[in-house]
CSV table of C-alpha atoms in Angstrom, one decimal:
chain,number,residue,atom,x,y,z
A,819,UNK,CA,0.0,0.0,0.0
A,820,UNK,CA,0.5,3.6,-0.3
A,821,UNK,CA,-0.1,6.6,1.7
A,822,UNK,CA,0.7,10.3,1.1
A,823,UNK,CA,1.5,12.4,4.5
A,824,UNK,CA,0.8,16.2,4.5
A,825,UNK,CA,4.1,17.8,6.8
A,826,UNK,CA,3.0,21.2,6.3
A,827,UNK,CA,0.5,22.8,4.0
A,828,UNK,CA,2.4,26.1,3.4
A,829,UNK,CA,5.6,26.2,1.2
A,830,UNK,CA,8.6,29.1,1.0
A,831,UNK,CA,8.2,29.2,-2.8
A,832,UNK,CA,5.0,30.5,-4.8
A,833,UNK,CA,5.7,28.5,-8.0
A,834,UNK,CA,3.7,30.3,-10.7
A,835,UNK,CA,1.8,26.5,-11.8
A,836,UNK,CA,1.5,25.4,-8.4
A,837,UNK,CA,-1.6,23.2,-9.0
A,838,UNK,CA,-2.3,23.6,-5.0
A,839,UNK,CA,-2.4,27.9,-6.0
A,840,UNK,CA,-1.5,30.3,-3.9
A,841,UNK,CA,-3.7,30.6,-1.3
A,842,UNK,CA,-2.0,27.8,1.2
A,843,UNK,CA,-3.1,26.8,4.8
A,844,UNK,CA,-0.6,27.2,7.7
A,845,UNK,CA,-0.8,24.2,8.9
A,846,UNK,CA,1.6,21.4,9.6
A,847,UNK,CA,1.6,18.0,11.4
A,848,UNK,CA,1.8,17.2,15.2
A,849,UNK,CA,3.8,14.5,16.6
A,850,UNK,CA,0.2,13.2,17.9
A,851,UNK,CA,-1.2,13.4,14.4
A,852,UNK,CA,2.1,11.8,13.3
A,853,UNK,CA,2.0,9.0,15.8
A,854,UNK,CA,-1.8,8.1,14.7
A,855,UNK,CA,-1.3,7.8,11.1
A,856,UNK,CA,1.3,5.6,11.6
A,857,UNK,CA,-0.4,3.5,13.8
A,858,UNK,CA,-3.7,3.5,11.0
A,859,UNK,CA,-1.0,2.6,8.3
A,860,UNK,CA,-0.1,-0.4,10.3
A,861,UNK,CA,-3.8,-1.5,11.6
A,862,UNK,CA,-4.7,-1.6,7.5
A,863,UNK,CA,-1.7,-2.5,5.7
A,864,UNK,CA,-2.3,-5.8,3.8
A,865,UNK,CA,1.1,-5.7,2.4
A,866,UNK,CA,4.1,-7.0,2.9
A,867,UNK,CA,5.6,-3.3,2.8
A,868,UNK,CA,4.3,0.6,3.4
A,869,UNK,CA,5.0,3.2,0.9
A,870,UNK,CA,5.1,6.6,3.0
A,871,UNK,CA,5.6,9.5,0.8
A,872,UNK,CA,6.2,13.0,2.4
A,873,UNK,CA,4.5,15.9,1.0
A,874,UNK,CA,3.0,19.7,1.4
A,875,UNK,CA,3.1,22.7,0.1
A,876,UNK,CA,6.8,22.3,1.6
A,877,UNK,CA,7.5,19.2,4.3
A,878,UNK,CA,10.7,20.3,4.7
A,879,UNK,CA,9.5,23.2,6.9
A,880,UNK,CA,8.5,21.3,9.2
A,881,UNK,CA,11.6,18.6,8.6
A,882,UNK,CA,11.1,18.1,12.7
A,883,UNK,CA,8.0,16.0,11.8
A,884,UNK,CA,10.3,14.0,9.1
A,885,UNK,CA,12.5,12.9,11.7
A,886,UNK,CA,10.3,11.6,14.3
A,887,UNK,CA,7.8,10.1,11.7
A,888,UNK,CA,10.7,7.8,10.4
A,889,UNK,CA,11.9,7.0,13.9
A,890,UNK,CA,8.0,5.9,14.7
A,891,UNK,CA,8.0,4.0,12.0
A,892,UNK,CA,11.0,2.0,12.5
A,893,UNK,CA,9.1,0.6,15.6
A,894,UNK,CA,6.3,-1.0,14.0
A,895,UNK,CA,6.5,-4.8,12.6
A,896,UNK,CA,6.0,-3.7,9.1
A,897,UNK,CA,8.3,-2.2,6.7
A,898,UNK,CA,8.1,1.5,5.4
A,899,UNK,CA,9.3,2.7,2.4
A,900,UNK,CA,10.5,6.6,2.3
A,901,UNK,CA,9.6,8.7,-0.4
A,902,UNK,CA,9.6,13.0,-0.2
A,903,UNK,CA,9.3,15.3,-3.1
A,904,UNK,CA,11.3,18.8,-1.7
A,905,UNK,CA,12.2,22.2,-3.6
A,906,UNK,CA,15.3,21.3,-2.0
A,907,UNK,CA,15.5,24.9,-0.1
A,908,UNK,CA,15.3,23.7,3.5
A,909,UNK,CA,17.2,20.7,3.0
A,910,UNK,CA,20.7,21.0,4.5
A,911,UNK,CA,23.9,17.9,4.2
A,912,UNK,CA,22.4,16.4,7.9
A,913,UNK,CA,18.8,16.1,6.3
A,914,UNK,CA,20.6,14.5,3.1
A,915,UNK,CA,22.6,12.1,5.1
A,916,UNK,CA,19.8,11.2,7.1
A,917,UNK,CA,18.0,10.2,3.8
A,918,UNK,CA,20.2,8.1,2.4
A,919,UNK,CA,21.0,6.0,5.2
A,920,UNK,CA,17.2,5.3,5.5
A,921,UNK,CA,16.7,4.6,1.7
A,922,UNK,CA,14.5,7.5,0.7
A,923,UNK,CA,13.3,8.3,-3.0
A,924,UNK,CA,13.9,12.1,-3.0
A,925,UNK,CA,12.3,13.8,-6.0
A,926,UNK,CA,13.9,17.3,-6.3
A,927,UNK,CA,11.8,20.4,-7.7
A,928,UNK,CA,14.5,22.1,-10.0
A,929,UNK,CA,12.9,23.5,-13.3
A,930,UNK,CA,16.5,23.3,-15.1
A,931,UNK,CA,19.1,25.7,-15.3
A,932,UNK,CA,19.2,29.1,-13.1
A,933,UNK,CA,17.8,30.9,-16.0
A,934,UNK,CA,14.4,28.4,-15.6
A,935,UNK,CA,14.6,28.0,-12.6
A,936,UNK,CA,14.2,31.8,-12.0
A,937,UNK,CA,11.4,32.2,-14.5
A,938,UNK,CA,8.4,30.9,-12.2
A,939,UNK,CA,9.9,29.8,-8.7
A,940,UNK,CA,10.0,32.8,-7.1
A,941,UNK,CA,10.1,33.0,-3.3
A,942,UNK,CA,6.8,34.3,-1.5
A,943,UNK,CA,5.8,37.1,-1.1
A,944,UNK,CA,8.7,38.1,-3.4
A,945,UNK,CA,9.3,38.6,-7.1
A,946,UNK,CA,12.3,36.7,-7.5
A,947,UNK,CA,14.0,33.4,-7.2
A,948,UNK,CA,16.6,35.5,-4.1
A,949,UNK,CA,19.5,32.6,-3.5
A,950,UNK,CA,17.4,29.7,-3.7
A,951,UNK,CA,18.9,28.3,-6.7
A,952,UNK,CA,22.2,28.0,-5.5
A,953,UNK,CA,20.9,26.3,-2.4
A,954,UNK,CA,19.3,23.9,-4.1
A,955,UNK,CA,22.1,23.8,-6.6
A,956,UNK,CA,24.5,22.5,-4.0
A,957,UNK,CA,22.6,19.9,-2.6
A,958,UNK,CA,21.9,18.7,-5.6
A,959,UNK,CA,25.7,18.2,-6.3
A,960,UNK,CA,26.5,16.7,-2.5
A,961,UNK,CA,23.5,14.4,-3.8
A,962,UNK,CA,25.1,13.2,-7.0
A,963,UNK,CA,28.6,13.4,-5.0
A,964,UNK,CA,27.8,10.5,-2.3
A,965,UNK,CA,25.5,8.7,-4.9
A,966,UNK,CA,22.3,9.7,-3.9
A,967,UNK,CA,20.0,8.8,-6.1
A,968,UNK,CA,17.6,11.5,-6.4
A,969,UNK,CA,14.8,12.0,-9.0
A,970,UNK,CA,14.9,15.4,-10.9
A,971,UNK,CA,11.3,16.6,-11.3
A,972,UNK,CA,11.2,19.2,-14.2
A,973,UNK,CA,8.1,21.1,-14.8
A,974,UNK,CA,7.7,22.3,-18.4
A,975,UNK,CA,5.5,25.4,-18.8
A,976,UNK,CA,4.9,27.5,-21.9
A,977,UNK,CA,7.7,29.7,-20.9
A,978,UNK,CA,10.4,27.7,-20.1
A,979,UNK,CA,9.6,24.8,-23.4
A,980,UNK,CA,12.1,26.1,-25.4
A,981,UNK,CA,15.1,24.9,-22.8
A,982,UNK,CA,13.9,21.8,-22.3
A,983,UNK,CA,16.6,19.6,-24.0
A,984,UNK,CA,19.1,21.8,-22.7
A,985,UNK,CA,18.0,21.4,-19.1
A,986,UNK,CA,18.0,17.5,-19.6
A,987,UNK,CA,21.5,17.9,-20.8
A,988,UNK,CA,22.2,20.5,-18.2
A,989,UNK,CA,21.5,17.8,-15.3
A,990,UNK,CA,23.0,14.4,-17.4
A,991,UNK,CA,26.1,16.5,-17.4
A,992,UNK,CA,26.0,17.1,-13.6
A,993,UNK,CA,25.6,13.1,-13.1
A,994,UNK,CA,22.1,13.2,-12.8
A,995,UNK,CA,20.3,9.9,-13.9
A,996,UNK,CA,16.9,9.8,-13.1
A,997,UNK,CA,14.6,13.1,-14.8
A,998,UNK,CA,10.7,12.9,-14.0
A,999,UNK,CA,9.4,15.7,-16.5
A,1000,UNK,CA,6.0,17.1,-16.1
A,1001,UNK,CA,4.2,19.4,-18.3
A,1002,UNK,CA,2.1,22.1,-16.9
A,1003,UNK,CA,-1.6,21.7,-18.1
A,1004,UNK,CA,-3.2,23.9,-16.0
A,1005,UNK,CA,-2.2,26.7,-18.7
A,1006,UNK,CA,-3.1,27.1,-21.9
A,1007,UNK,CA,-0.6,25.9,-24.7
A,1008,UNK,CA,-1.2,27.9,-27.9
A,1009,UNK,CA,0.2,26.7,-31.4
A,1010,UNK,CA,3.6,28.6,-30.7
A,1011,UNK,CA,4.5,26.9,-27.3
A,1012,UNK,CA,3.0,23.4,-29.2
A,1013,UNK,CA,5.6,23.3,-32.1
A,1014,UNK,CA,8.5,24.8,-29.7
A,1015,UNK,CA,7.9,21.4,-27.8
A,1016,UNK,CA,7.5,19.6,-31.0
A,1017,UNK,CA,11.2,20.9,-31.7
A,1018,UNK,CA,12.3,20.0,-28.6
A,1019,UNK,CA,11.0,16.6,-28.5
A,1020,UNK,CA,12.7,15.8,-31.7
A,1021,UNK,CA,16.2,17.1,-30.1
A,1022,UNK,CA,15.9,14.7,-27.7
A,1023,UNK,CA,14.3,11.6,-29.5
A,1024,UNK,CA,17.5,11.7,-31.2
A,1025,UNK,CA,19.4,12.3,-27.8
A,1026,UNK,CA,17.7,9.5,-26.1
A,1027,UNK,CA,18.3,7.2,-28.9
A,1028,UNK,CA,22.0,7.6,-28.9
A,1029,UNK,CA,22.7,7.9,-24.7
A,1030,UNK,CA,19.6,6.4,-23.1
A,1031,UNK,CA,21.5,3.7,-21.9
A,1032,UNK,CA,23.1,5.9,-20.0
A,1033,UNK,CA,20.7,7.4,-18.0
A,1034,UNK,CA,17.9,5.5,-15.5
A,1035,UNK,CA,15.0,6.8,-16.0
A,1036,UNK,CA,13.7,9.8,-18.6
A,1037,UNK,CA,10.2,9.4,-17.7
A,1038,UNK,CA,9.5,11.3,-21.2
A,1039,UNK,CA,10.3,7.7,-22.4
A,1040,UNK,CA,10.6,5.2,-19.6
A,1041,UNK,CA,7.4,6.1,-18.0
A,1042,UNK,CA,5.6,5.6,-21.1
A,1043,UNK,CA,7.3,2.2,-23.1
A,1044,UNK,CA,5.5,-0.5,-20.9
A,1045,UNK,CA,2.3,0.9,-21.6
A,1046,UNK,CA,3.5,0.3,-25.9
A,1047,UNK,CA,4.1,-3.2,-24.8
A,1048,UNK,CA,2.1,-4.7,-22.6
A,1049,UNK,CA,-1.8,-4.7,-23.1
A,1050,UNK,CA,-3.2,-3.5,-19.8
A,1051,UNK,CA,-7.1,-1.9,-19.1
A,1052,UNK,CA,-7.0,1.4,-19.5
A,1053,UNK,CA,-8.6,2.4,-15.8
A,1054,UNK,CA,-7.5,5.1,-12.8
A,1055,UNK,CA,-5.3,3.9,-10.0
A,1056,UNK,CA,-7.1,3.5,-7.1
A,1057,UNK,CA,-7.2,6.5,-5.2
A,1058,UNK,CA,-9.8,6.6,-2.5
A,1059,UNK,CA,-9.1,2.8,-1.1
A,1060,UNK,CA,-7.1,2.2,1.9
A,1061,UNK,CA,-4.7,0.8,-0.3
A,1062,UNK,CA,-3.6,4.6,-2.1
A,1063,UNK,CA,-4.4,7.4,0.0
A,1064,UNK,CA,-3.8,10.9,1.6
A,1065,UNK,CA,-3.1,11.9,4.6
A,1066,UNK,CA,-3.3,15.9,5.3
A,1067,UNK,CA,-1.5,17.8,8.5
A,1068,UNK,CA,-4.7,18.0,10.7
A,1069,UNK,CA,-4.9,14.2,10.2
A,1070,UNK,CA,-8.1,14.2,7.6
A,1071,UNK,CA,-8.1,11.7,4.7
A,1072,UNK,CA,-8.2,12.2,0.9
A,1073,UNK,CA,-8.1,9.9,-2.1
A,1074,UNK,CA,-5.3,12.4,-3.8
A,1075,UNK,CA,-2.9,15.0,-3.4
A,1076,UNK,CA,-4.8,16.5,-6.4
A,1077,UNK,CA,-8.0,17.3,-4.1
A,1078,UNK,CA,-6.6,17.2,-0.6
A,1079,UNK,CA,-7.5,19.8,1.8
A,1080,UNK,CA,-11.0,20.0,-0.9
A,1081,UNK,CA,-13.8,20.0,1.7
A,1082,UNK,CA,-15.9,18.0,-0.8
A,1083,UNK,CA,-13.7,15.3,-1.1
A,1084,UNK,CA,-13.1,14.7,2.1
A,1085,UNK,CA,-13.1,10.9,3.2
A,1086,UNK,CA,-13.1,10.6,7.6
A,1087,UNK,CA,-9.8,11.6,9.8
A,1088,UNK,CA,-8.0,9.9,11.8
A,1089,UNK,CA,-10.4,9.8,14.8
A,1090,UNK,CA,-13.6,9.0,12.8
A,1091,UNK,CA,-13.8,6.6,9.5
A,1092,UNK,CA,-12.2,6.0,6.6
A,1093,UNK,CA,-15.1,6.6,4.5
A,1094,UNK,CA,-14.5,4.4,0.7
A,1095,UNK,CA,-18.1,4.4,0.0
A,1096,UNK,CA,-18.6,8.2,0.5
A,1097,UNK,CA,-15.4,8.5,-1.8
A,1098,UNK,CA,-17.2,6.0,-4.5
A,1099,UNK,CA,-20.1,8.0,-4.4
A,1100,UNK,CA,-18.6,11.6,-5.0
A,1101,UNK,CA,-16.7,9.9,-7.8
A,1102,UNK,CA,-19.9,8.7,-9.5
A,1103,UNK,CA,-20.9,12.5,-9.4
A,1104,UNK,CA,-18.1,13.5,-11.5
A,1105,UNK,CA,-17.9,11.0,-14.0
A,1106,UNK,CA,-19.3,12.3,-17.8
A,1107,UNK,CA,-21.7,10.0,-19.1
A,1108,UNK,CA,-20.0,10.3,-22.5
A,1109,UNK,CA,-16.2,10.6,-22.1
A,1110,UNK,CA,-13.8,11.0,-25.4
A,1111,UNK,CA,-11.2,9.1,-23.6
A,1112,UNK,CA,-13.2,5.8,-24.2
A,1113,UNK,CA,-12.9,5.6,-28.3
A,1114,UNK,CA,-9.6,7.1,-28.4
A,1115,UNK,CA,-7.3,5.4,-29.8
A,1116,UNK,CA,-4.0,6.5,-27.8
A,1117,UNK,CA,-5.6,6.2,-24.2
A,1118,UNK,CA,-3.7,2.9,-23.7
A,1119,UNK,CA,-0.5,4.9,-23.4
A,1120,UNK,CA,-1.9,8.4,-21.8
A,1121,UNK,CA,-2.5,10.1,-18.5
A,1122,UNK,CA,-5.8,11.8,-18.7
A,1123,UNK,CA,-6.8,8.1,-19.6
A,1124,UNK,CA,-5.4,7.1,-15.8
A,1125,UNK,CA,-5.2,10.3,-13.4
A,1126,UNK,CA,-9.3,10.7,-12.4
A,1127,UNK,CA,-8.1,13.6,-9.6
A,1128,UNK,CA,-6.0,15.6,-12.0
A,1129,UNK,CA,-8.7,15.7,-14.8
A,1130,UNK,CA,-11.1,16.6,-11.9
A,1131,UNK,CA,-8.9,19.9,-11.2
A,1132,UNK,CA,-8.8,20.6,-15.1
A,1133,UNK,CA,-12.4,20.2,-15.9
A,1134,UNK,CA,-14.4,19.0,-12.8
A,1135,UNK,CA,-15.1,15.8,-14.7
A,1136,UNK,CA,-12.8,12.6,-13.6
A,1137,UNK,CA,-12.7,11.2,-16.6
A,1138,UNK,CA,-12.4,14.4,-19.3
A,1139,UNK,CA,-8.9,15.9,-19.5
A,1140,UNK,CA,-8.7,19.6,-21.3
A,1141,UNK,CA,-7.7,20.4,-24.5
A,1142,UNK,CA,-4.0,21.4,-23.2
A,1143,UNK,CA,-3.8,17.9,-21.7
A,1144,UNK,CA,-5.1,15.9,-24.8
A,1145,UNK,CA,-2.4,18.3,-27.2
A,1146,UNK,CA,0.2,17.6,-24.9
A,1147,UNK,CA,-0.2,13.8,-24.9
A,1148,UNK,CA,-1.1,13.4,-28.4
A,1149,UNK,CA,2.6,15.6,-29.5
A,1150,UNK,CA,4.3,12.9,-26.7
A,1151,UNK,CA,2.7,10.1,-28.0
A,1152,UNK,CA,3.9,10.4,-31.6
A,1153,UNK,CA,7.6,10.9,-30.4
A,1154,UNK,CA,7.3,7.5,-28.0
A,1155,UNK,CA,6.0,5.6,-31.2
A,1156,UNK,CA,9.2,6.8,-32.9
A,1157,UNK,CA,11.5,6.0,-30.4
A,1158,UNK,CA,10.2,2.7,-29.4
A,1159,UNK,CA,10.1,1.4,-33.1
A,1160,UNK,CA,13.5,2.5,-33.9
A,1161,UNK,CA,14.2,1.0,-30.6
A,1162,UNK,CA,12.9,-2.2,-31.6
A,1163,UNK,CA,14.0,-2.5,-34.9
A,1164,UNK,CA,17.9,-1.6,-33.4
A,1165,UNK,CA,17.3,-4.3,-30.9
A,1166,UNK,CA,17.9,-1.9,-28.0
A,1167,UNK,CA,18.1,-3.7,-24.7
A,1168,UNK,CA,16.0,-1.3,-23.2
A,1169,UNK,CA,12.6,-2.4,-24.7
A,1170,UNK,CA,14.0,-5.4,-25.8
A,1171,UNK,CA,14.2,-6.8,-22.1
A,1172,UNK,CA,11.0,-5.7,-21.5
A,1173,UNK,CA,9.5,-7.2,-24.5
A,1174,UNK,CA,10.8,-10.6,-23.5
A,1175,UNK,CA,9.3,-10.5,-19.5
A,1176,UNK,CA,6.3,-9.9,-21.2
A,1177,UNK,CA,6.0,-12.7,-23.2
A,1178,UNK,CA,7.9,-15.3,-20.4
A,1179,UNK,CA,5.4,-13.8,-18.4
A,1180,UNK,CA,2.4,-14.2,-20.6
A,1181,UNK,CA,1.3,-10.8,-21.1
A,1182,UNK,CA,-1.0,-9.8,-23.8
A,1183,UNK,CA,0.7,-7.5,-25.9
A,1184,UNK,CA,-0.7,-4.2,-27.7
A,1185,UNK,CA,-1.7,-4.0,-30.7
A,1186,UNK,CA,0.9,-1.2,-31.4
A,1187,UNK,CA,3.5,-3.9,-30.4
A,1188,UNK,CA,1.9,-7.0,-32.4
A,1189,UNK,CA,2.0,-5.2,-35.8
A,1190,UNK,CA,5.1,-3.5,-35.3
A,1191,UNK,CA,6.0,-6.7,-34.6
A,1192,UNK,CA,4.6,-8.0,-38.2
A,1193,UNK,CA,6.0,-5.4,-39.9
A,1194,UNK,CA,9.2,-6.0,-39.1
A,1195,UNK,CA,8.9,-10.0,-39.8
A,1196,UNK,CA,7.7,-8.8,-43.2
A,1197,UNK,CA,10.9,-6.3,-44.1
């Protein structure tokens, strides 16, 4: 199982996309609140193993809570898993230690270079970036120096598009590895900002081609080629069972990070219920009768297909992504269809390996996969 764990709802930065806005609570979590999570993460874990991811606004303001919440943990019979996603400002070489020797995933928030970064991660209340770059800059590097490995997650806006291969190459050349990049939809993406992207895309197909061997994870790429082999329903994750959940700072419980601390989609707290069938129920509310997803014929591979709580916060719908989303996917999707069939026909380990776990494993495969498959038999 999984469970997301609010720190602190406020954050030092006011990113200009923050999909939580601007308008943040002040809260953050009590060693009480702390204490009784845990102990409901243990009472309802099925699994072998706990996934606890730390989040906020910032949880690294309230780092205090980080601390003890690992230490709690380490008490209880079952194992948990440490995952935080920081802007990397608060974090200093103790907190960094500390997370490597107890195995966290640390996803970074760095935009790219100090030119992107300063374009929409300004400090609050302020209208600049003031040192926070550097900070974050030289953890970063103490990170990659003691072989850390930390996920870089990259947020590509219509404003920054046009450095996006350069900011991969920026961070490869630093050491980095492992690059989650996410593309703003909560904007809109006009024809300009589309064929930038297109142009970008292509820089790197080529790049990705040539060095991916190289590098972990570019989840441009990675987080998309099972979905081109493997024939899976095309469903959201389960957010809203006790299996994949939130956790806020007052101790109240959400099926997402998209919707938590939304009033309406509040689920119990920690001294009432966890309430599935009131969860069930709101989702039912926002569910389009008629959904464009359903006859489209790339929803195998893309998000708005999978991510109910983000498409809420785009249209109110669960299962109707916007226009910016559907653009963005569709420009993705024709540059993973490249890659992955050149990567095939070069017999590139990469897909390769994953191709034969599939079929040792018995996996249906896609169609996509099948006739590339056939073509390639016939040339």
């Amino acid at each position: 199982m999984d469970c997301t764990l609010y720190l602190a709802d406020n954050c030092n930065l006011e990113c200009t996309y923050c999909y939580e806005g601007h308008q943040k609570g002040m809260d953050r979590i009590s060693k009480t609140t702390v204490e009784k999570a845990i102990d409901f993460l243990e009472q309802i874990n099925t699994d072998r193993e706990i996934d606890l991811t730390f989040l906020g606004g910032e949880p690294m303001l309230n780092k205090e809570m980080m601390y003890y919440a690992v230490e709690y943990s380490k008490k209880k019979l079952v194992k948990f898993n440490y995952i935080i996603t920081t802007n990397g400002t608060c974090c200093d070489k103790k907190d960094i230690d500390y997370m490597h020797e107890n195995g966290f995933k640390v996803s970074l928030s760095i935009d790219g270079d100090r030119r992107t970064h300063e374009l929409n991660r300004k400090i609050k209340g302020k209208d600049d970036a003031g040192k926070t770059y550097d900070i974050i800059i030289e953890n970063l590097k103490y990170m990659v120096k003691n072989s850390f490995p930390v996920i870089i997650r990259m947020t590509v806006t219509c404003n920054n598009v046009q450095y996006l291969y350069s900011n991969v190459l920026y961070f490869y050349n630093m050491g980095v590895t492992k690059l989650d990049i996410e593309f703003n939809e909560f904007e809109e993406w006009k024809i300009h900002s589309l064929q930038l992207l297109e142009h970008e895309l292509q820089k790197l197909d080529f790049w990705y081609l040539s060095n991916g061997d190289k590098i972990k994870y570019l989840s441009l790429f990675d987080g998309k080629i099972t979905f081109f082999i493997a024939k899976r329903k095309v469903q959201f994750c389960n957010a809203g069972r006790k299996s994949h959940f939130v956790i806020n700072s007052k101790g109240e419980f959400y099926p997402c990070n998209y919707v938590c601390n939304q009033e309406q989609w509040k689920i119990g707290n920690l001294k009432t219920v966890f309430d599935e069938k009131k969860c069930f129920n709101n989702i039912k509310l926002h569910i389009e009768k008629q959904s464009k997803c359903t006859e489209c014929e790339i929803n195998f591979a893309c998000v708005g297909a999978r991510c109910g709580f983000k498409n809420f916060n785009l249209t109110g719908f669960l299962n109707k992504p916007n226009d910016n989303l559907c653009n963005l996917e569709k420009i993705l999707y024709k540059h993973n269809e490249l890659v992955f069939a050149e990567m095939y026909r070069r017999k590139d380990a990469r897909l390769m390996n994953l191709l034969e776990y599939a079929l040792v494993k018995g996996y249906p495969l896609t169609n996509w996969m099948i006739e590339l498959m056939e073509q390639e038999k016939e040339c």
